[in-house]
Amino acid sequence: MSIEKLTALEIAAKIKNKEISATEVAKHMVSQAVKTKEETGAYITVTEDVAIEQAKAVDEKIANGADLGPLAGVPFAIKDNICTKDILTTCGSKMLYNFEPPYDAFVTKRLADSGCVLIGKTNMDEFAMGSSNETSYFGEVKNPHNHDCVPGGSSGGSAAAVAANGAYFTLGSDTGGSIRLPASFCGVTGIKPTYGMVSRFGLVAFASSLDQIGPIAKDAADCAAVMNIISAYDNMDSTCLDIERPDYMKSLENNIKGLKIAVPKEYFNGADEDVKTAINASLKQLEEMGAIVEEVSLPVTDYALAAYYIISSAEASSNLARYDGVKYGYRAENFDNLSDMYFKTRCEGFGDEVKRRIMLGTYALSSGYYDAYYKKAQQVRSLIKDAFTNIFAKYDVIASPVYPTVAFKRGEKTSDPVKMYTGDICTVSANIAGIPGISVPCGFGKDNMPIGLQLMANAFKEDVLLKTAFAYQQVTDFHKGI
Ligand code: GLN
């Protein structure tokens, strides 16, 4: 088997046992990343020099007998909205086309300190706004399973890179589904942790009350290994929780007997038959493994999308006010005075989708409309939280599709933003409630495209999600990849 097809834990074991050096692996994976970039557009930047330098340092430590972490020497990539010191961090936008941050994000540093080897920065929807990875200034990303289809968004590059064997794992960010959706469309595993479990220091903000960083990998075990590294307290992010985290690797026991799974019927409204069939088959499989599966109702789901698009756009309009051409990033070349410079910089630097969100958000926050939109959305947010609390009083896990269809065709939804937004119906509620969610490959549908099963759990229960996904992956092979 070619080494790029191994999992992160498998290649790490080979490096540790000195079957192969970290430097050899890094060189091979850099060439894989370059190939993936050419074929799918999944990468914006490939960081060959950094990768070789980091890999050499790992080899040296191994030669000196140092006991390195479980993912030492493993090549990985980071979504381009997460800061990497002196390495281009564009957010997929012309606005940051030349931005090299003077510091590393918390997660970047943690992974470097654990001996992981950075091979590049992945493509994404501009400022993480989108579900198809078609809004990047650096070009769209193609789904490795079928280049005519989208990879999902906004972490489309991160999911496509893993699916195309162009990285062992990647980091994504998830504000309303951007880890789970591309993971589902590309047939890989991705988890959005509980709000506050992973520091967002160095993550370029989209909607601060919803954003979370999480791993995308080939399977749940790799996700658990990455979570063990990135989930830790950080005093640089005031929303990062100062609590004890479990050892996610230890939670991977292959036993889900008695696990209570709720299946909300509203999440199947409008889903295609192939998706329903795959999800139902996976639920049957979980039942055979000892889980108890019951249908429930979550009627408040109907309001989740509206609340999400108001809250996220409102927060985005505020967060993106900082891009004014003064401090960093793009600045318009020709302008008459200061306000003309602001105006032209923002007109020329932002793409259409970002401008649309800024306008939506500014409108929802304006006096006279604040109560009708923003306040109402926050009230719906409370209702959604309460509805989840009630379900989790009786159940361990909620199961649903990630998306109503398999990956759609590139260009299919670009002219109709509302159509694009409505697809996010199954994923946004987890962010609104701050709870964790995972996408697990569970079958193939139309045109043999991958389908993901979404599992959500109560806050801080990512160990239950990882364990369930792990157990499921012991008896299925939908995650085995291309
Ligand atoms: N698709 C959603 C949006 O466009 C979610 C994006 C995200 O999670 N970053 O806002």
Coordinates of C-alpha atoms and ligand atoms in Angstrom, one line a residue:
M1 CA 0.0 0.0 0.0
S2 CA 1.3 3.5 -0.8
I3 CA 2.0 5.3 2.4
E4 CA -0.3 8.2 1.7
K5 CA -3.3 5.9 2.1
L6 CA -2.4 5.0 5.7
T7 CA -4.1 6.7 8.6
A8 CA -2.3 9.3 10.7
L9 CA -1.8 6.8 13.6
E10 CA -0.5 4.1 11.2
I11 CA 2.1 6.4 9.6
A12 CA 3.1 7.7 13.1
A13 CA 3.7 4.2 14.3
K14 CA 6.0 3.5 11.3
I15 CA 7.9 6.7 11.9
K16 CA 8.3 5.9 15.6
N17 CA 9.5 2.3 14.8
K18 CA 12.1 3.8 12.4
E19 CA 10.6 1.9 9.4
I20 CA 10.5 5.2 7.6
S21 CA 11.9 8.6 8.5
A22 CA 9.7 11.6 9.1
T23 CA 11.7 13.4 6.4
E24 CA 11.0 10.8 3.8
V25 CA 7.3 10.9 4.7
A26 CA 7.3 14.7 4.6
K27 CA 8.9 14.7 1.1
H28 CA 6.4 12.2 -0.2
M29 CA 3.4 14.1 1.3
V30 CA 4.6 17.4 0.0
S31 CA 4.5 15.9 -3.5
Q32 CA 1.0 14.5 -2.7
A33 CA -0.1 18.0 -1.6
V34 CA 1.2 19.6 -4.8
K35 CA -0.6 17.0 -6.9
T36 CA -3.8 17.5 -4.9
K37 CA -3.5 21.3 -5.3
E38 CA -3.2 20.9 -9.1
E39 CA -6.0 18.3 -9.4
T40 CA -8.6 19.7 -7.0
G41 CA -7.5 23.1 -5.8
A42 CA -7.6 21.9 -2.2
Y43 CA -4.5 23.8 -1.2
I44 CA -3.7 27.5 -1.4
T45 CA -0.2 27.2 -0.2
V46 CA 2.1 24.2 0.1
T47 CA 4.8 24.7 2.8
E48 CA 7.6 22.5 1.6
D49 CA 10.5 24.2 3.5
V50 CA 8.6 24.3 6.8
A51 CA 7.7 20.6 6.4
I52 CA 11.2 19.5 5.7
E53 CA 12.6 21.5 8.6
Q54 CA 10.0 20.2 11.1
A55 CA 10.4 16.6 9.9
K56 CA 14.2 16.8 10.3
A57 CA 13.7 18.0 13.8
V58 CA 11.5 15.0 14.6
D59 CA 14.0 12.6 13.1
E60 CA 16.7 14.1 15.2
K61 CA 14.6 13.7 18.3
I62 CA 13.8 10.1 17.5
A63 CA 17.5 9.4 16.9
N64 CA 18.2 10.8 20.3
G65 CA 15.7 8.5 21.9
A66 CA 13.1 11.1 22.8
D67 CA 9.6 9.9 23.5
L68 CA 7.5 11.9 21.1
G69 CA 3.7 12.2 21.0
P70 CA 1.4 9.8 19.1
L71 CA 1.3 11.9 15.9
A72 CA 5.0 12.9 15.8
G73 CA 6.2 13.3 12.2
V74 CA 2.7 13.1 10.7
P75 CA 2.2 15.6 7.8
F76 CA -1.0 17.7 8.0
A77 CA -2.6 20.9 6.7
I78 CA -4.4 23.8 8.2
K79 CA -7.5 25.7 6.8
D80 CA -6.4 29.1 5.6
N81 CA -8.3 31.0 8.2
I82 CA -6.1 29.7 11.0
C83 CA -2.9 31.7 11.6
T84 CA 0.5 30.3 10.8
K85 CA 3.4 32.6 11.7
D86 CA 5.1 34.1 8.6
I87 CA 3.0 31.8 6.3
L88 CA 0.3 33.2 4.1
T89 CA -3.1 33.1 5.8
T90 CA -5.7 34.4 3.3
C91 CA -9.1 33.2 4.5
G92 CA -9.7 32.6 0.8
S93 CA -10.1 36.3 0.3
K94 CA -8.4 39.0 -1.8
M95 CA -8.7 41.1 1.4
L96 CA -5.9 39.0 2.9
Y97 CA -4.2 38.0 -0.3
N98 CA -0.8 39.0 1.2
F99 CA -1.3 38.5 4.9
E100 CA 1.5 36.7 6.8
P101 CA 0.5 36.6 10.5
P102 CA 3.2 37.6 13.0
Y103 CA 2.0 34.8 15.3
D104 CA 0.8 31.2 15.3
A105 CA -2.7 30.2 16.3
F106 CA -2.9 28.2 19.6
V107 CA -3.7 25.0 17.6
T108 CA -0.9 25.6 15.1
K109 CA 1.6 25.9 18.0
R110 CA 0.2 22.8 19.8
L111 CA 0.5 20.7 16.7
A112 CA 4.0 21.9 16.0
D113 CA 5.0 21.2 19.6
S114 CA 3.7 17.7 19.2
G115 CA 5.9 17.1 16.2
C116 CA 3.2 17.2 13.6
V117 CA 4.6 18.4 10.2
L118 CA 2.8 21.3 8.4
I119 CA 2.6 20.7 4.7
G120 CA 0.3 23.5 3.7
K121 CA -2.8 25.7 4.0
T122 CA -6.0 24.6 2.6
N123 CA -8.5 26.4 0.4
M124 CA -11.9 27.5 1.7
D125 CA -14.9 29.6 1.0
E126 CA -14.1 33.3 1.5
F127 CA -14.0 34.0 5.2
A128 CA -15.6 30.6 5.8
M129 CA -19.0 31.7 4.3
G130 CA -20.4 29.0 2.1
S131 CA -21.3 25.4 1.7
S132 CA -19.6 24.5 -1.6
N133 CA -16.1 26.0 -1.6
E134 CA -17.0 28.0 -4.7
T135 CA -16.4 31.5 -3.2
S136 CA -12.6 31.5 -2.7
Y137 CA -10.6 34.2 -4.3
F138 CA -8.0 31.5 -5.1
G139 CA -10.5 29.4 -7.1
E140 CA -13.0 26.7 -6.3
V141 CA -12.2 23.2 -4.9
K142 CA -13.3 20.0 -6.7
N143 CA -14.6 16.9 -5.0
P144 CA -11.9 14.2 -5.3
H145 CA -14.6 11.6 -5.8
N146 CA -16.0 13.5 -8.9
H147 CA -14.4 16.7 -10.1
D148 CA -17.8 17.9 -11.4
C149 CA -19.1 18.0 -7.9
V150 CA -18.4 20.4 -5.0
P151 CA -16.4 19.2 -2.0
G152 CA -18.8 21.0 0.4
G153 CA -17.8 24.0 2.4
S154 CA -16.5 26.0 3.9
S155 CA -13.6 23.7 4.8
G156 CA -13.7 22.1 1.4
G157 CA -10.0 22.2 0.9
S158 CA -9.4 20.5 4.3
A159 CA -11.8 17.7 3.5
A160 CA -10.7 17.3 -0.1
A161 CA -7.0 17.2 0.9
V162 CA -7.7 14.2 3.2
A163 CA -10.0 12.4 0.8
A164 CA -7.4 12.8 -2.0
N165 CA -4.6 11.4 0.2
G166 CA -3.0 14.8 0.1
A167 CA -2.6 15.1 4.0
Y168 CA -3.1 12.6 6.8
F169 CA -5.3 15.0 8.6
T170 CA -6.3 18.7 8.5
L171 CA -7.9 21.3 10.6
G172 CA -11.1 23.0 9.7
S173 CA -13.4 25.5 11.3
D174 CA -17.2 25.0 11.8
T175 CA -19.6 27.9 12.3
G176 CA -22.7 26.2 10.9
G177 CA -21.4 22.9 9.5
S178 CA -18.2 23.7 7.7
I179 CA -16.3 20.7 9.1
R180 CA -19.2 18.2 9.0
L181 CA -20.5 19.1 5.5
P182 CA -17.3 18.8 3.5
A183 CA -16.4 15.7 5.6
S184 CA -19.7 14.2 4.5
F185 CA -19.4 15.1 0.8
C186 CA -15.8 13.9 0.6
G187 CA -16.2 10.6 2.6
V188 CA -14.0 11.5 5.5
T189 CA -14.5 11.9 9.2
G190 CA -14.8 15.4 10.8
I191 CA -15.7 16.6 14.3
K192 CA -16.9 20.0 15.5
P193 CA -16.1 20.1 19.2
T194 CA -18.2 21.7 22.0
Y195 CA -18.0 25.5 21.9
G196 CA -15.0 26.4 24.1
M197 CA -13.2 23.1 24.0
V198 CA -10.6 24.2 21.4
S199 CA -9.0 27.7 21.6
R200 CA -9.9 30.0 18.8
F201 CA -6.9 32.2 19.4
G202 CA -5.5 32.8 15.9
L203 CA -8.7 31.7 14.1
V204 CA -9.9 34.6 11.9
A205 CA -13.3 35.3 13.3
F206 CA -16.5 34.8 11.2
A207 CA -19.2 34.5 13.9
S208 CA -17.6 34.4 17.3
S209 CA -20.4 32.8 19.2
L210 CA -20.5 29.9 16.8
D211 CA -17.0 29.3 15.5
Q212 CA -15.1 26.2 16.5
I213 CA -11.9 24.6 15.2
G214 CA -11.8 20.8 14.7
P215 CA -10.0 17.9 12.9
I216 CA -10.9 16.3 9.6
A217 CA -9.2 12.8 9.2
K218 CA -9.7 9.4 7.6
D219 CA -11.3 7.9 10.7
A220 CA -12.5 8.6 14.3
A221 CA -9.3 7.3 15.9
D222 CA -7.2 9.9 14.0
C223 CA -9.7 12.6 15.0
A224 CA -9.4 11.5 18.7
A225 CA -5.6 11.7 18.4
V226 CA -5.7 15.2 17.0
M227 CA -8.3 16.2 19.6
N228 CA -5.9 15.1 22.3
I229 CA -3.4 17.6 21.0
I230 CA -5.6 20.6 20.2
S231 CA -8.2 20.5 22.9
A232 CA -6.6 22.2 25.9
Y233 CA -7.1 25.4 28.0
D234 CA -5.7 28.6 26.6
N235 CA -5.9 31.9 28.5
M236 CA -5.6 33.8 25.2
D237 CA -9.2 32.9 24.3
S238 CA -11.6 34.1 26.9
T239 CA -14.2 31.6 25.7
C240 CA -11.9 28.6 26.1
L241 CA -13.0 26.4 29.0
D242 CA -10.7 25.8 31.9
I243 CA -11.9 22.3 32.5
E244 CA -10.4 18.8 32.6
R245 CA -10.5 17.1 29.1
P246 CA -10.8 13.3 28.8
D247 CA -8.1 11.3 27.0
Y248 CA -10.0 10.9 23.7
M249 CA -7.9 8.0 22.6
K250 CA -8.8 6.0 25.7
S251 CA -12.5 6.6 25.1
L252 CA -12.3 4.6 21.8
E253 CA -13.6 1.3 23.3
N254 CA -15.5 -0.8 20.8
N255 CA -18.7 -1.1 22.8
I256 CA -21.9 0.9 22.4
K257 CA -24.2 -1.5 24.1
G258 CA -27.2 0.4 25.6
L259 CA -26.2 3.7 23.9
K260 CA -29.5 5.6 23.5
I261 CA -29.8 7.3 20.1
A262 CA -32.6 9.8 19.2
V263 CA -33.5 10.3 15.6
P264 CA -35.4 13.6 15.0
K265 CA -37.8 13.1 12.2
E266 CA -37.6 16.8 11.1
Y267 CA -34.0 16.3 10.0
F268 CA -35.2 14.0 7.2
N269 CA -37.6 16.5 5.7
G270 CA -36.5 17.1 2.1
A271 CA -33.7 14.6 2.2
D272 CA -33.1 12.5 -0.9
E273 CA -34.0 8.8 -0.9
D274 CA -30.4 7.7 -1.3
V275 CA -29.4 9.7 1.8
K276 CA -32.4 8.4 3.9
T277 CA -31.6 4.8 2.8
A278 CA -27.9 5.1 3.9
I279 CA -28.8 6.8 7.2
N280 CA -31.4 4.2 8.0
A281 CA -29.0 1.4 7.2
S282 CA -26.4 2.9 9.5
L283 CA -28.9 3.2 12.3
K284 CA -29.8 -0.5 11.8
Q285 CA -26.1 -1.3 12.1
L286 CA -25.8 0.7 15.3
E287 CA -28.8 -1.2 16.6
E288 CA -27.3 -4.5 15.8
M289 CA -24.2 -3.4 17.8
G290 CA -26.4 -2.9 20.9
A291 CA -27.6 0.7 20.6
I292 CA -31.2 1.7 21.3
V293 CA -32.6 3.8 18.4
E294 CA -35.8 5.8 18.8
E295 CA -37.6 8.4 16.7
V296 CA -38.1 11.8 18.3
S297 CA -39.5 15.2 17.3
L298 CA -37.5 18.5 17.3
P299 CA -40.0 20.9 15.8
V300 CA -37.9 24.0 16.6
T301 CA -35.5 22.8 13.8
D302 CA -37.8 24.7 11.4
Y303 CA -36.5 28.0 12.8
A304 CA -32.8 27.0 13.1
L305 CA -31.7 28.2 9.7
A306 CA -33.3 31.6 10.0
A307 CA -31.8 32.1 13.4
Y308 CA -28.4 30.9 12.2
Y309 CA -28.2 33.2 9.2
I310 CA -29.3 36.3 11.3
I311 CA -26.9 35.6 14.2
S312 CA -23.9 34.6 12.0
S313 CA -24.4 37.5 9.6
A314 CA -24.8 40.0 12.4
E315 CA -21.5 38.8 14.1
A316 CA -19.8 38.7 10.7
S317 CA -20.7 42.3 9.9
S318 CA -19.1 43.3 13.2
N319 CA -16.0 41.1 12.9
L320 CA -15.3 42.1 9.3
A321 CA -15.4 45.8 10.1
R322 CA -11.7 45.5 10.8
Y323 CA -10.7 45.1 7.2
D324 CA -10.3 48.7 6.2
G325 CA -7.0 48.7 4.2
V326 CA -5.2 50.5 7.0
K327 CA -3.4 47.8 9.1
Y328 CA -2.9 44.7 6.9
G329 CA -4.1 42.9 3.8
Y330 CA -5.4 44.5 0.7
R331 CA -5.6 48.3 0.1
A332 CA -7.2 49.9 -2.9
E333 CA -4.6 51.5 -5.2
N334 CA -6.5 54.6 -6.3
F335 CA -8.5 56.7 -3.8
D336 CA -9.2 60.4 -3.1
N337 CA -9.3 60.5 0.7
L338 CA -9.6 58.3 3.8
S339 CA -13.2 57.3 3.5
D340 CA -12.8 56.7 -0.2
M341 CA -9.9 54.4 0.7
Y342 CA -12.1 52.4 3.1
F343 CA -14.9 52.3 0.6
K344 CA -12.8 51.1 -2.4
T345 CA -10.8 48.7 -0.3
R346 CA -13.9 47.0 0.9
C347 CA -15.6 47.1 -2.5
E348 CA -12.6 45.6 -4.2
G349 CA -11.3 43.3 -1.4
F350 CA -14.5 41.4 -0.5
G351 CA -16.4 39.0 -2.8
D352 CA -20.1 39.0 -3.4
E353 CA -21.1 36.4 -0.7
V354 CA -19.1 38.3 2.0
K355 CA -20.7 41.6 1.0
R356 CA -24.1 39.9 1.1
R357 CA -23.5 38.7 4.7
I358 CA -22.2 42.1 5.8
M359 CA -25.3 43.8 4.5
L360 CA -27.6 41.2 6.0
G361 CA -25.9 41.5 9.3
T362 CA -25.8 45.3 9.4
Y363 CA -29.5 45.4 8.5
A364 CA -30.4 42.9 11.3
L365 CA -28.5 44.9 13.8
S366 CA -29.7 48.4 12.8
S367 CA -31.9 50.3 15.3
G368 CA -35.5 49.7 14.4
Y369 CA -34.8 46.2 13.1
Y370 CA -32.7 44.9 16.0
D371 CA -35.7 43.6 18.0
A372 CA -37.5 42.1 15.1
Y373 CA -34.5 40.2 13.8
Y374 CA -31.5 39.9 16.1
K375 CA -33.3 39.7 19.4
K376 CA -35.9 37.3 17.9
A377 CA -33.0 35.1 16.6
Q378 CA -31.4 35.0 20.1
Q379 CA -34.8 34.0 21.6
V380 CA -35.0 31.1 19.0
R381 CA -31.4 30.2 20.1
S382 CA -32.6 29.7 23.7
L383 CA -35.5 27.5 22.4
I384 CA -33.1 25.3 20.4
K385 CA -30.8 25.0 23.4
D386 CA -33.7 23.9 25.6
A387 CA -34.9 21.4 23.0
F388 CA -31.5 19.7 22.9
T389 CA -31.3 19.7 26.7
N390 CA -34.6 17.9 26.9
I391 CA -33.5 15.3 24.3
F392 CA -30.2 14.7 26.1
A393 CA -32.0 14.2 29.4
K394 CA -33.1 10.9 27.9
Y395 CA -30.7 10.1 25.1
D396 CA -26.9 10.0 24.7
V397 CA -26.7 10.8 21.0
I398 CA -28.8 12.4 18.2
A399 CA -28.4 10.9 14.7
S400 CA -29.3 12.5 11.4
P401 CA -28.1 13.1 7.9
V402 CA -25.4 15.8 7.6
Y403 CA -26.9 17.1 4.4
P404 CA -30.2 16.4 2.5
T405 CA -28.3 15.2 -0.6
V406 CA -24.9 13.9 -1.8
A407 CA -22.4 16.4 -3.1
F408 CA -24.1 18.6 -5.7
K409 CA -22.7 19.7 -9.0
R410 CA -20.3 22.7 -9.2
G411 CA -22.3 25.8 -10.3
E412 CA -25.6 24.2 -9.4
K413 CA -26.5 26.6 -6.5
T414 CA -24.2 29.6 -7.1
S415 CA -26.9 31.8 -8.6
D416 CA -29.3 31.2 -5.7
P417 CA -27.9 32.0 -2.3
V418 CA -31.1 31.0 -0.4
K419 CA -31.0 27.6 -2.0
M420 CA -27.4 27.3 -0.8
Y421 CA -28.3 28.4 2.7
T422 CA -31.3 26.0 3.1
G423 CA -29.0 23.0 2.6
D424 CA -27.4 23.7 6.0
I425 CA -30.6 22.7 7.9
C426 CA -29.1 19.6 9.6
T427 CA -25.8 21.2 10.8
V428 CA -26.5 24.7 12.1
S429 CA -28.4 23.7 15.3
A430 CA -25.3 22.1 16.8
N431 CA -23.5 25.5 16.6
I432 CA -26.5 27.4 17.8
A433 CA -26.6 25.2 20.9
G434 CA -22.8 24.9 21.2
I435 CA -22.8 21.1 21.3
P436 CA -20.4 18.8 19.5
G437 CA -21.2 17.0 16.2
I438 CA -19.4 14.5 14.0
S439 CA -19.8 13.4 10.4
V440 CA -19.1 9.7 9.8
P441 CA -19.0 8.1 6.3
C442 CA -22.0 5.8 6.2
G443 CA -22.6 4.9 2.6
F444 CA -22.7 6.0 -1.1
G445 CA -25.6 7.4 -3.0
K446 CA -26.3 8.9 -6.3
D447 CA -23.4 8.6 -8.8
N448 CA -21.5 6.7 -6.1
M449 CA -20.9 9.9 -4.0
P450 CA -20.2 9.6 -0.2
I451 CA -22.9 10.1 2.4
G452 CA -22.2 11.2 6.0
L453 CA -24.1 10.3 9.2
Q454 CA -24.2 13.1 11.7
L455 CA -24.0 12.3 15.4
M456 CA -24.5 15.0 18.0
A457 CA -24.1 14.8 21.7
N458 CA -24.5 16.9 24.8
A459 CA -21.8 19.5 25.5
F460 CA -18.4 18.0 26.5
K461 CA -19.4 14.6 25.2
E462 CA -17.2 14.4 22.2
D463 CA -15.8 11.2 23.7
V464 CA -19.2 9.6 23.2
L465 CA -19.3 10.7 19.6
L466 CA -15.7 9.5 18.9
K467 CA -16.4 6.2 20.6
T468 CA -19.6 5.6 18.6
A469 CA -18.0 6.5 15.3
F470 CA -15.0 4.3 16.2
A471 CA -17.2 1.3 17.0
Y472 CA -19.1 1.9 13.8
Q473 CA -15.9 2.1 11.7
Q474 CA -14.7 -1.3 13.2
V475 CA -17.6 -3.0 11.3
T476 CA -17.9 -0.8 8.2
D477 CA -15.5 0.3 5.5
F478 CA -17.2 3.4 4.1
H479 CA -14.3 5.5 5.5
K480 CA -11.6 3.5 3.7
G481 CA -11.4 6.2 1.0
I482 CA -10.2 6.5 -2.5
Ligands
GLN1 N1 -22.5 27.0 5.3 C1 -22.6 27.8 6.4 C2 -22.5 29.3 6.0 O1 -22.4 29.5 4.9 C3 -21.6 27.4 7.5 C4 -20.3 28.0 7.3 C5 -19.3 27.6 8.3 O2 -19.6 26.7 9.1 N2 -18.2 28.3 8.4 O3 -22.5 30.2 6.8

